[in-house]
């Protein structure tokens, strides 16, 4: 009797495991047209093949990886789940969540929402918000990746070396670390235990200010204040939007002692967003998510740009001249967040060069035009988003070499 029950259980399990694939095969055989319409759902998410050999230590993980990568209707089902969760979250939170989570997890867990990561490190947040879970972002959010004293001292020494070189050459130097999206919008994050509210970048910025006169900016408070009136990061992208980039740019100007203009003083219109990388990384169907909007900011329309070269892509070198008349040569070395600042920076300096910090193989070989721009800059900004803060310092070391080798 027990043997028969085991066979029945195994058969039911195998039937559940194989049913989606059998249904998908049936659609392919009996309705090729519908299959073609739905086949986009897999797209390029079929890199994992069915395991040819099973190892007793990880056979369940092999099967899970295969079905996660090849499950029919994967992105549609995930999108429906996320959309339904967002739609029901308010009702659930108001009437059920508190009682259920207190009953299951204890009285201190009324706002519990378990983290769920899909696709390539995409974290499903509350109310349809998406976050990037890679590059140690979650550790930064939870405050578990604090820098050791020795590491902070090493980083500061590099910064001091660059500052001394810039002082010798009359270059105004500014370090800029930009907040991760989840630091600005923690209310949309799923539930995590925050180990340290005094987090990695906060500690490092305070350390730099306490032990030197280095100019370093981490505009978290400016963005938190601005978000009460504007959305400052994309809902479906890891980057800040045009409003966030504008606020960050003006915070940079204030740190440099330059004139700044409040966003409320400008003409701002709604427009479609230019990026939604987390939908793509998560393999999610964009049609299942409410449309997001960005801002078109009419900034200094009287300024004309000339000699524009490059574009606003992460690994591009953008350069331009403007007729703003201040005769300042501005150089920024940074990551993809800098690209959203170009529309403003290019108009505020007579000459601007805004370049990538590194290439895909983690090396930076600047062309001669960038090297000469750094050597002849009036203002030099070294930028990194929070999750890439450690990558800022190899770039600092290279800029030190560039300035030391200047004729």
mmCIF file of N, CA and C in Angstrom, residues 76-121:
data_model
loop_
_atom_site.group_PDB
_atom_site.id
_atom_site.type_symbol
_atom_site.label_atom_id
_atom_site.label_comp_id
_atom_site.label_asym_id
_atom_site.label_seq_id
_atom_site.Cartn_x
_atom_site.Cartn_y
_atom_site.Cartn_z
ATOM 1 N N UNK A 76 5.297 36.999 -18.749
ATOM 2 C CA UNK A 76 3.900 37.403 -18.588
ATOM 3 C C UNK A 76 3.385 37.047 -17.208
ATOM 4 N N UNK A 77 3.706 35.842 -16.751
ATOM 5 C CA UNK A 77 3.245 35.421 -15.426
ATOM 6 C C UNK A 77 3.861 36.280 -14.330
ATOM 7 N N UNK A 78 5.165 36.582 -14.458
ATOM 8 C CA UNK A 78 5.812 37.435 -13.456
ATOM 9 C C UNK A 78 5.186 38.817 -13.458
ATOM 10 N N UNK A 79 4.936 39.353 -14.660
ATOM 11 C CA UNK A 79 4.347 40.690 -14.762
ATOM 12 C C UNK A 79 2.947 40.719 -14.167
ATOM 13 N N UNK A 80 2.139 39.691 -14.487
ATOM 14 C CA UNK A 80 0.795 39.635 -13.910
ATOM 15 C C UNK A 80 0.863 39.564 -12.393
ATOM 16 N N UNK A 81 1.784 38.745 -11.911
ATOM 17 C CA UNK A 81 1.929 38.616 -10.458
ATOM 18 C C UNK A 81 2.291 39.951 -9.814
ATOM 19 N N UNK A 82 3.256 40.638 -10.411
ATOM 20 C CA UNK A 82 3.701 41.910 -9.838
ATOM 21 C C UNK A 82 2.600 42.956 -9.939
ATOM 22 N N UNK A 83 1.904 42.980 -11.087
ATOM 23 C CA UNK A 83 0.825 43.953 -11.276
ATOM 24 C C UNK A 83 -0.309 43.697 -10.288
ATOM 25 N N UNK A 84 -0.696 42.425 -10.133
ATOM 26 C CA UNK A 84 -1.772 42.080 -9.197
ATOM 27 C C UNK A 84 -1.369 42.396 -7.770
ATOM 28 N N UNK A 85 -0.100 42.112 -7.442
ATOM 29 C CA UNK A 85 0.388 42.417 -6.098
ATOM 30 C C UNK A 85 0.292 43.907 -5.811
ATOM 31 N N UNK A 86 0.690 44.714 -6.813
ATOM 32 C CA UNK A 86 0.620 46.160 -6.633
ATOM 33 C C UNK A 86 -0.791 46.655 -6.468
ATOM 34 N N UNK A 87 -1.723 46.079 -7.264
ATOM 35 C CA UNK A 87 -3.113 46.519 -7.208
ATOM 36 C C UNK A 87 -3.772 46.163 -5.875
ATOM 37 N N UNK A 88 -3.400 45.013 -5.335
ATOM 38 C CA UNK A 88 -4.044 44.543 -4.106
ATOM 39 C C UNK A 88 -3.305 44.957 -2.842
ATOM 40 N N UNK A 89 -2.112 45.525 -3.015
ATOM 41 C CA UNK A 89 -1.273 45.785 -1.844
ATOM 42 C C UNK A 89 -1.930 46.730 -0.855
ATOM 43 N N UNK A 90 -2.576 47.789 -1.368
ATOM 44 C CA UNK A 90 -3.204 48.738 -0.462
ATOM 45 C C UNK A 90 -4.294 48.102 0.379
ATOM 46 N N UNK A 91 -5.176 47.342 -0.269
ATOM 47 C CA UNK A 91 -6.258 46.660 0.447
ATOM 48 C C UNK A 91 -5.688 45.638 1.435
ATOM 49 N N UNK A 92 -4.699 44.884 0.934
ATOM 50 C CA UNK A 92 -4.085 43.866 1.785
ATOM 51 C C UNK A 92 -3.415 44.492 3.008
ATOM 52 N N UNK A 93 -2.659 45.572 2.764
ATOM 53 C CA UNK A 93 -1.944 46.211 3.873
ATOM 54 C C UNK A 93 -2.902 46.789 4.903
ATOM 55 N N UNK A 94 -4.030 47.357 4.438
ATOM 56 C CA UNK A 94 -4.973 47.999 5.345
ATOM 57 C C UNK A 94 -5.776 47.002 6.172
ATOM 58 N N UNK A 95 -6.077 45.823 5.590
ATOM 59 C CA UNK A 95 -7.054 44.946 6.236
ATOM 60 C C UNK A 95 -6.513 43.581 6.664
ATOM 61 N N UNK A 96 -5.462 43.083 5.998
ATOM 62 C CA UNK A 96 -5.032 41.720 6.275
ATOM 63 C C UNK A 96 -3.583 41.593 6.718
ATOM 64 N N UNK A 97 -2.709 42.372 6.099
ATOM 65 C CA UNK A 97 -1.286 42.146 6.279
ATOM 66 C C UNK A 97 -0.856 42.222 7.738
ATOM 67 N N UNK A 98 -1.319 43.234 8.440
ATOM 68 C CA UNK A 98 -0.908 43.409 9.827
ATOM 69 C C UNK A 98 -1.233 42.206 10.686
ATOM 70 N N UNK A 99 -2.483 41.737 10.588
ATOM 71 C CA UNK A 99 -2.901 40.603 11.436
ATOM 72 C C UNK A 99 -2.154 39.318 11.065
ATOM 73 N N UNK A 100 -2.041 39.066 9.741
ATOM 74 C CA UNK A 100 -1.405 37.825 9.298
ATOM 75 C C UNK A 100 0.076 37.787 9.660
ATOM 76 N N UNK A 101 0.778 38.872 9.374
ATOM 77 C CA UNK A 101 2.221 38.859 9.640
ATOM 78 C C UNK A 101 2.522 38.857 11.131
ATOM 79 N N UNK A 102 1.678 39.515 11.920
ATOM 80 C CA UNK A 102 1.870 39.447 13.369
ATOM 81 C C UNK A 102 1.656 38.024 13.868
ATOM 82 N N UNK A 103 0.657 37.343 13.283
ATOM 83 C CA UNK A 103 0.366 35.971 13.692
ATOM 84 C C UNK A 103 1.499 35.036 13.317
ATOM 85 N N UNK A 104 2.054 35.207 12.092
ATOM 86 C CA UNK A 104 3.070 34.276 11.587
ATOM 87 C C UNK A 104 4.469 34.642 12.059
ATOM 88 N N UNK A 105 4.814 35.960 11.971
ATOM 89 C CA UNK A 105 6.189 36.378 12.195
ATOM 90 C C UNK A 105 6.414 37.124 13.510
ATOM 91 N N UNK A 106 5.331 37.429 14.223
ATOM 92 C CA UNK A 106 5.489 38.165 15.464
ATOM 93 C C UNK A 106 4.973 39.580 15.337
ATOM 94 N N UNK A 107 4.842 40.245 16.463
ATOM 95 C CA UNK A 107 4.183 41.542 16.498
ATOM 96 C C UNK A 107 4.980 42.648 15.828
ATOM 97 N N UNK A 108 6.281 42.437 15.590
ATOM 98 C CA UNK A 108 7.107 43.485 14.990
ATOM 99 C C UNK A 108 7.201 43.362 13.477
ATOM 100 N N UNK A 109 6.345 42.543 12.845
ATOM 101 C CA UNK A 109 6.484 42.284 11.416
ATOM 102 C C UNK A 109 5.260 42.706 10.621
ATOM 103 N N UNK A 110 4.566 43.774 11.047
ATOM 104 C CA UNK A 110 3.308 44.171 10.408
ATOM 105 C C UNK A 110 3.499 44.630 8.976
ATOM 106 N N UNK A 111 4.678 45.096 8.592
ATOM 107 C CA UNK A 111 4.905 45.595 7.245
ATOM 108 C C UNK A 111 5.750 44.644 6.415
ATOM 109 N N UNK A 112 5.724 43.364 6.737
ATOM 110 C CA UNK A 112 6.586 42.406 6.064
ATOM 111 C C UNK A 112 6.171 42.186 4.616
ATOM 112 N N UNK A 113 7.143 42.291 3.709
ATOM 113 C CA UNK A 113 6.961 41.928 2.309
ATOM 114 C C UNK A 113 8.241 41.239 1.868
ATOM 115 N N UNK A 114 8.159 39.940 1.635
ATOM 116 C CA UNK A 114 9.353 39.155 1.343
ATOM 117 C C UNK A 114 10.013 39.608 0.051
ATOM 118 N N UNK A 115 11.339 39.753 0.039
ATOM 119 C CA UNK A 115 12.047 40.110 -1.196
ATOM 120 C C UNK A 115 11.907 39.010 -2.245
ATOM 121 N N UNK A 116 11.761 39.420 -3.490
ATOM 122 C CA UNK A 116 11.694 38.480 -4.600
ATOM 123 C C UNK A 116 12.512 39.038 -5.755
ATOM 124 N N UNK A 117 13.509 38.277 -6.199
ATOM 125 C CA UNK A 117 14.391 38.687 -7.289
ATOM 126 C C UNK A 117 14.067 37.853 -8.517
ATOM 127 N N UNK A 118 13.916 38.505 -9.669
ATOM 128 C CA UNK A 118 13.623 37.816 -10.926
ATOM 129 C C UNK A 118 14.661 38.219 -11.962
ATOM 130 N N UNK A 119 14.785 37.377 -12.990
ATOM 131 C CA UNK A 119 15.672 37.722 -14.092
ATOM 132 C C UNK A 119 17.087 37.959 -13.634
ATOM 133 N N UNK A 120 17.691 38.985 -14.196
ATOM 134 C CA UNK A 120 19.084 39.313 -13.905
ATOM 135 C C UNK A 120 19.158 40.360 -12.797
ATOM 136 N N UNK A 121 18.948 39.906 -11.547
ATOM 137 C CA UNK A 121 19.095 40.754 -10.358
ATOM 138 C C UNK A 121 18.085 41.898 -10.298
#
